[in-house]
Amino acid sequence: MKVSQIASGLSPLPVQFPDCCLSLSTTLLGTLTQLLPERPKFTLSVGSGSGLLEALLSHHDASRSVEGVEVSSNVNRYIDEEDMHVAGGAWDLNARAQQASALMFVYPREPRLVSRYIETYGSEIGNLEQIVWLGPKADWADYETCFRNSHYSEVLFLGDEDGLAPYETGVIARRHI
């Protein structure tokens, strides 16, 4: 199914899709595209999986560019080939993050990988302005420490009013100066 067909079937209320861990809604797409950087800046989604969320975000607002990185390019079904990057393994960092203005982690599996991206690409002088974390509310406690002592400890929480399912949360962590 094409991204445009999936997008036209979305509603303001979150719905689960087989190709995406995160529940999706038009409300969520609107919320995220307002927060993500505009072109020529871009967001790098680490662990993008099928790329459905990333492609929907770019489709929802063409002034936003969301690229993906995954261990295997075979799982990508929706991100354009030129915007898809491959990591050497589950613990490998992708150097494309060095140019990204935002990183996005959707249902990440390992807090240490998030910390490594922050430590490697999140210096005061780098391009990285914000980090988006989306996942189960129950998992946030495991990830909060990744941000607490970093340059990205200024956080904004997203919830059901922003188009997430009641059991999910989103965190926009901005670089503080």
PDB file of C-alpha atoms in Angstrom:
ATOM      1  CA  MET A   1       0.000   0.000   0.000  1.00  0.00           C
ATOM      2  CA  LYS A   2       1.264   3.472  -0.864  1.00  0.00           C
ATOM      3  CA  VAL A   3       1.966   6.123   1.768  1.00  0.00           C
ATOM      4  CA  SER A   4      -0.690   8.408   0.278  1.00  0.00           C
ATOM      5  CA  GLN A   5      -3.319   5.655   0.636  1.00  0.00           C
ATOM      6  CA  ILE A   6      -2.332   4.998   4.250  1.00  0.00           C
ATOM      7  CA  ALA A   7      -2.324   8.735   5.009  1.00  0.00           C
ATOM      8  CA  SER A   8      -5.827   9.179   3.612  1.00  0.00           C
ATOM      9  CA  GLY A   9      -7.053   6.384   5.898  1.00  0.00           C
ATOM     10  CA  LEU A  10      -5.721   7.972   9.099  1.00  0.00           C
ATOM     11  CA  SER A  11      -8.020   9.716  11.561  1.00  0.00           C
ATOM     12  CA  PRO A  12      -7.463  12.114  14.475  1.00  0.00           C
ATOM     13  CA  LEU A  13      -7.594   9.127  16.856  1.00  0.00           C
ATOM     14  CA  PRO A  14      -4.548   6.827  17.171  1.00  0.00           C
ATOM     15  CA  VAL A  15      -4.713   3.472  15.391  1.00  0.00           C
ATOM     16  CA  GLN A  16      -2.240   0.582  15.425  1.00  0.00           C
ATOM     17  CA  PHE A  17      -0.693  -0.473  12.078  1.00  0.00           C
ATOM     18  CA  PRO A  18       1.163  -3.751  11.463  1.00  0.00           C
ATOM     19  CA  ASP A  19       4.167  -1.876   9.987  1.00  0.00           C
ATOM     20  CA  CYS A  20       4.719   0.482  12.937  1.00  0.00           C
ATOM     21  CA  CYS A  21       5.128  -0.010  16.693  1.00  0.00           C
ATOM     22  CA  LEU A  22       3.721   3.451  17.402  1.00  0.00           C
ATOM     23  CA  SER A  23       0.001   4.150  17.090  1.00  0.00           C
ATOM     24  CA  LEU A  24      -0.581   6.618  14.258  1.00  0.00           C
ATOM     25  CA  SER A  25      -3.027   9.500  13.824  1.00  0.00           C
ATOM     26  CA  THR A  26      -3.367  12.714  11.851  1.00  0.00           C
ATOM     27  CA  THR A  27      -3.141  14.557  15.159  1.00  0.00           C
ATOM     28  CA  LEU A  28       0.243  12.987  15.910  1.00  0.00           C
ATOM     29  CA  LEU A  29       1.566  13.724  12.420  1.00  0.00           C
ATOM     30  CA  GLY A  30       0.494  17.356  12.806  1.00  0.00           C
ATOM     31  CA  THR A  31       2.084  17.630  16.246  1.00  0.00           C
ATOM     32  CA  LEU A  32       5.394  16.113  15.159  1.00  0.00           C
ATOM     33  CA  THR A  33       5.700  18.065  11.912  1.00  0.00           C
ATOM     34  CA  GLN A  34       5.236  21.298  13.857  1.00  0.00           C
ATOM     35  CA  LEU A  35       8.138  20.297  16.111  1.00  0.00           C
ATOM     36  CA  LEU A  36      10.575  18.808  13.581  1.00  0.00           C
ATOM     37  CA  PRO A  37      13.051  21.021  11.696  1.00  0.00           C
ATOM     38  CA  GLU A  38      12.265  22.336   8.213  1.00  0.00           C
ATOM     39  CA  ARG A  39      14.384  21.679   5.124  1.00  0.00           C
ATOM     40  CA  PRO A  40      17.251  21.995   4.458  1.00  0.00           C
ATOM     41  CA  LYS A  41      17.647  20.639   7.993  1.00  0.00           C
ATOM     42  CA  PHE A  42      16.530  17.055   8.564  1.00  0.00           C
ATOM     43  CA  THR A  43      15.565  14.502  11.196  1.00  0.00           C
ATOM     44  CA  LEU A  44      17.317  11.128  11.381  1.00  0.00           C
ATOM     45  CA  SER A  45      15.132   8.327  12.708  1.00  0.00           C
ATOM     46  CA  VAL A  46      17.347   5.726  14.386  1.00  0.00           C
ATOM     47  CA  GLY A  47      15.843   2.248  14.110  1.00  0.00           C
ATOM     48  CA  SER A  48      13.297   3.318  11.514  1.00  0.00           C
ATOM     49  CA  GLY A  49      12.057  -0.207  10.784  1.00  0.00           C
ATOM     50  CA  SER A  50       9.580  -0.211   7.886  1.00  0.00           C
ATOM     51  CA  GLY A  51       9.839   3.591   7.664  1.00  0.00           C
ATOM     52  CA  LEU A  52       6.075   4.090   7.777  1.00  0.00           C
ATOM     53  CA  LEU A  53       6.060   6.867  10.396  1.00  0.00           C
ATOM     54  CA  GLU A  54       8.970   8.630   8.718  1.00  0.00           C
ATOM     55  CA  ALA A  55       7.348   8.512   5.267  1.00  0.00           C
ATOM     56  CA  LEU A  56       4.004   9.680   6.680  1.00  0.00           C
ATOM     57  CA  LEU A  57       5.700  12.654   8.349  1.00  0.00           C
ATOM     58  CA  SER A  58       7.381  13.706   5.097  1.00  0.00           C
ATOM     59  CA  HIS A  59       4.108  13.152   3.206  1.00  0.00           C
ATOM     60  CA  HIS A  60       2.100  15.148   5.776  1.00  0.00           C
ATOM     61  CA  ASP A  61       4.413  18.151   5.462  1.00  0.00           C
ATOM     62  CA  ALA A  62       6.801  18.244   2.502  1.00  0.00           C
ATOM     63  CA  SER A  63       8.848  20.982   4.197  1.00  0.00           C
ATOM     64  CA  ARG A  64      10.064  18.331   6.666  1.00  0.00           C
ATOM     65  CA  SER A  65      12.710  15.781   5.756  1.00  0.00           C
ATOM     66  CA  VAL A  66      12.894  12.570   7.783  1.00  0.00           C
ATOM     67  CA  GLU A  67      15.609  10.060   6.926  1.00  0.00           C
ATOM     68  CA  GLY A  68      15.985   6.602   8.411  1.00  0.00           C
ATOM     69  CA  VAL A  69      18.746   4.372   9.694  1.00  0.00           C
ATOM     70  CA  GLU A  70      18.318   0.653  10.278  1.00  0.00           C
ATOM     71  CA  VAL A  71      20.570  -2.388  10.665  1.00  0.00           C
ATOM     72  CA  SER A  72      19.179  -3.896   7.467  1.00  0.00           C
ATOM     73  CA  SER A  73      17.782  -1.976   4.517  1.00  0.00           C
ATOM     74  CA  ASN A  74      15.541  -4.979   3.776  1.00  0.00           C
ATOM     75  CA  VAL A  75      12.999  -3.963   6.444  1.00  0.00           C
ATOM     76  CA  ASN A  76      12.453  -0.521   4.892  1.00  0.00           C
ATOM     77  CA  ARG A  77       9.253  -0.403   2.861  1.00  0.00           C
ATOM     78  CA  TYR A  78       8.385   3.304   2.797  1.00  0.00           C
ATOM     79  CA  ILE A  79      11.456   5.574   2.994  1.00  0.00           C
ATOM     80  CA  ASP A  80      12.958   6.625  -0.346  1.00  0.00           C
ATOM     81  CA  GLU A  81      16.227   4.796  -1.004  1.00  0.00           C
ATOM     82  CA  GLU A  82      18.324   7.988  -0.975  1.00  0.00           C
ATOM     83  CA  ASP A  83      17.001   8.804   2.519  1.00  0.00           C
ATOM     84  CA  MET A  84      17.685   5.351   3.975  1.00  0.00           C
ATOM     85  CA  HIS A  85      20.981   4.611   5.734  1.00  0.00           C
ATOM     86  CA  VAL A  86      22.340   1.345   7.101  1.00  0.00           C
ATOM     87  CA  ALA A  87      24.135   0.808  10.410  1.00  0.00           C
ATOM     88  CA  GLY A  88      26.758  -1.919  10.702  1.00  0.00           C
ATOM     89  CA  GLY A  89      24.986  -3.576  13.633  1.00  0.00           C
ATOM     90  CA  ALA A  90      22.594  -3.021  16.515  1.00  0.00           C
ATOM     91  CA  TRP A  91      25.255  -1.074  18.464  1.00  0.00           C
ATOM     92  CA  ASP A  92      26.697   0.795  15.494  1.00  0.00           C
ATOM     93  CA  LEU A  93      26.183   4.544  15.161  1.00  0.00           C
ATOM     94  CA  ASN A  94      25.438   6.031  11.757  1.00  0.00           C
ATOM     95  CA  ALA A  95      27.592   9.035  10.852  1.00  0.00           C
ATOM     96  CA  ARG A  96      24.644  10.733   9.099  1.00  0.00           C
ATOM     97  CA  ALA A  97      23.616  11.777  12.631  1.00  0.00           C
ATOM     98  CA  GLN A  98      26.470  14.294  12.570  1.00  0.00           C
ATOM     99  CA  GLN A  99      24.540  16.452  10.078  1.00  0.00           C
ATOM    100  CA  ALA A 100      21.065  15.901  11.579  1.00  0.00           C
ATOM    101  CA  SER A 101      19.235  18.716  13.367  1.00  0.00           C
ATOM    102  CA  ALA A 102      17.016  16.187  15.144  1.00  0.00           C
ATOM    103  CA  LEU A 103      17.235  12.525  16.074  1.00  0.00           C
ATOM    104  CA  MET A 104      14.120  10.414  16.507  1.00  0.00           C
ATOM    105  CA  PHE A 105      13.880   7.150  18.431  1.00  0.00           C
ATOM    106  CA  VAL A 106      10.585   5.250  18.107  1.00  0.00           C
ATOM    107  CA  TYR A 107      10.123   2.331  20.502  1.00  0.00           C
ATOM    108  CA  PRO A 108      13.891   1.976  20.925  1.00  0.00           C
ATOM    109  CA  ARG A 109      15.139  -1.262  22.446  1.00  0.00           C
ATOM    110  CA  GLU A 110      18.282  -0.152  24.242  1.00  0.00           C
ATOM    111  CA  PRO A 111      18.876   2.964  26.380  1.00  0.00           C
ATOM    112  CA  ARG A 112      22.631   2.648  25.926  1.00  0.00           C
ATOM    113  CA  LEU A 113      22.324   3.190  22.161  1.00  0.00           C
ATOM    114  CA  VAL A 114      20.364   6.410  22.765  1.00  0.00           C
ATOM    115  CA  SER A 115      23.077   7.522  25.206  1.00  0.00           C
ATOM    116  CA  ARG A 116      25.816   6.749  22.674  1.00  0.00           C
ATOM    117  CA  TYR A 117      24.122   8.906  20.028  1.00  0.00           C
ATOM    118  CA  ILE A 118      23.764  11.753  22.543  1.00  0.00           C
ATOM    119  CA  GLU A 119      27.388  11.438  23.702  1.00  0.00           C
ATOM    120  CA  THR A 120      28.770  11.208  20.156  1.00  0.00           C
ATOM    121  CA  TYR A 121      26.624  13.726  18.272  1.00  0.00           C
ATOM    122  CA  GLY A 122      25.072  15.886  20.973  1.00  0.00           C
ATOM    123  CA  SER A 123      27.834  18.330  21.820  1.00  0.00           C
ATOM    124  CA  GLU A 124      27.144  22.007  22.464  1.00  0.00           C
ATOM    125  CA  ILE A 125      28.579  22.988  19.092  1.00  0.00           C
ATOM    126  CA  GLY A 126      27.017  20.295  16.876  1.00  0.00           C
ATOM    127  CA  ASN A 127      24.020  20.501  14.549  1.00  0.00           C
ATOM    128  CA  LEU A 128      21.762  18.460  16.816  1.00  0.00           C
ATOM    129  CA  GLU A 129      19.053  20.727  18.239  1.00  0.00           C
ATOM    130  CA  GLN A 130      16.555  18.204  19.583  1.00  0.00           C
ATOM    131  CA  ILE A 131      15.854  14.540  20.167  1.00  0.00           C
ATOM    132  CA  VAL A 132      12.423  12.959  19.823  1.00  0.00           C
ATOM    133  CA  TRP A 133      11.670   9.843  21.879  1.00  0.00           C
ATOM    134  CA  LEU A 134       8.377   7.996  21.276  1.00  0.00           C
ATOM    135  CA  GLY A 135       7.358   4.817  23.063  1.00  0.00           C
ATOM    136  CA  PRO A 136       5.418   3.208  25.890  1.00  0.00           C
ATOM    137  CA  LYS A 137       4.934   5.322  29.010  1.00  0.00           C
ATOM    138  CA  ALA A 138       6.257   2.385  31.027  1.00  0.00           C
ATOM    139  CA  ASP A 139       9.620   2.534  29.198  1.00  0.00           C
ATOM    140  CA  TRP A 140      10.359   6.247  29.670  1.00  0.00           C
ATOM    141  CA  ALA A 141      11.878   5.716  33.138  1.00  0.00           C
ATOM    142  CA  ASP A 142      14.602   3.561  31.534  1.00  0.00           C
ATOM    143  CA  TYR A 143      15.467   6.337  29.056  1.00  0.00           C
ATOM    144  CA  GLU A 144      15.081   9.445  31.205  1.00  0.00           C
ATOM    145  CA  THR A 145      18.622   9.077  32.545  1.00  0.00           C
ATOM    146  CA  CYS A 146      19.990   9.230  28.974  1.00  0.00           C
ATOM    147  CA  PHE A 147      18.788  12.834  28.821  1.00  0.00           C
ATOM    148  CA  ARG A 148      19.042  14.029  32.429  1.00  0.00           C
ATOM    149  CA  ASN A 149      22.776  14.745  32.479  1.00  0.00           C
ATOM    150  CA  SER A 150      23.138  15.691  28.820  1.00  0.00           C
ATOM    151  CA  HIS A 151      22.761  18.908  26.846  1.00  0.00           C
ATOM    152  CA  TYR A 152      19.202  17.687  26.114  1.00  0.00           C
ATOM    153  CA  SER A 153      17.610  17.796  29.555  1.00  0.00           C
ATOM    154  CA  GLU A 154      14.985  20.424  28.638  1.00  0.00           C
ATOM    155  CA  VAL A 155      11.998  18.184  27.836  1.00  0.00           C
ATOM    156  CA  LEU A 156       8.462  18.611  26.565  1.00  0.00           C
ATOM    157  CA  PHE A 157       6.082  15.670  27.042  1.00  0.00           C
ATOM    158  CA  LEU A 158       3.499  14.599  24.465  1.00  0.00           C
ATOM    159  CA  GLY A 159       0.375  12.605  25.310  1.00  0.00           C
ATOM    160  CA  ASP A 160      -3.083  11.611  24.076  1.00  0.00           C
ATOM    161  CA  GLU A 161      -3.983  15.234  23.252  1.00  0.00           C
ATOM    162  CA  ASP A 162      -1.060  15.169  20.803  1.00  0.00           C
ATOM    163  CA  GLY A 163      -2.379  12.086  19.005  1.00  0.00           C
ATOM    164  CA  LEU A 164      -0.679   9.300  20.946  1.00  0.00           C
ATOM    165  CA  ALA A 165      -2.429   6.226  22.364  1.00  0.00           C
ATOM    166  CA  PRO A 166      -3.165   6.411  26.127  1.00  0.00           C
ATOM    167  CA  TYR A 167      -0.317   3.969  26.915  1.00  0.00           C
ATOM    168  CA  GLU A 168       2.260   5.903  24.850  1.00  0.00           C
ATOM    169  CA  THR A 169       4.247   9.048  25.476  1.00  0.00           C
ATOM    170  CA  GLY A 170       6.507  11.276  23.500  1.00  0.00           C
ATOM    171  CA  VAL A 171       9.408  13.391  24.660  1.00  0.00           C
ATOM    172  CA  ILE A 172      10.934  16.301  22.794  1.00  0.00           C
ATOM    173  CA  ALA A 173      14.334  16.933  24.378  1.00  0.00           C
ATOM    174  CA  ARG A 174      15.833  20.228  23.316  1.00  0.00           C
ATOM    175  CA  ARG A 175      19.431  21.298  23.620  1.00  0.00           C
ATOM    176  CA  HIS A 176      19.804  23.852  26.366  1.00  0.00           C
ATOM    177  CA  ILE A 177      22.505  26.450  26.175  1.00  0.00           C
TER     178      ILE A 177
END
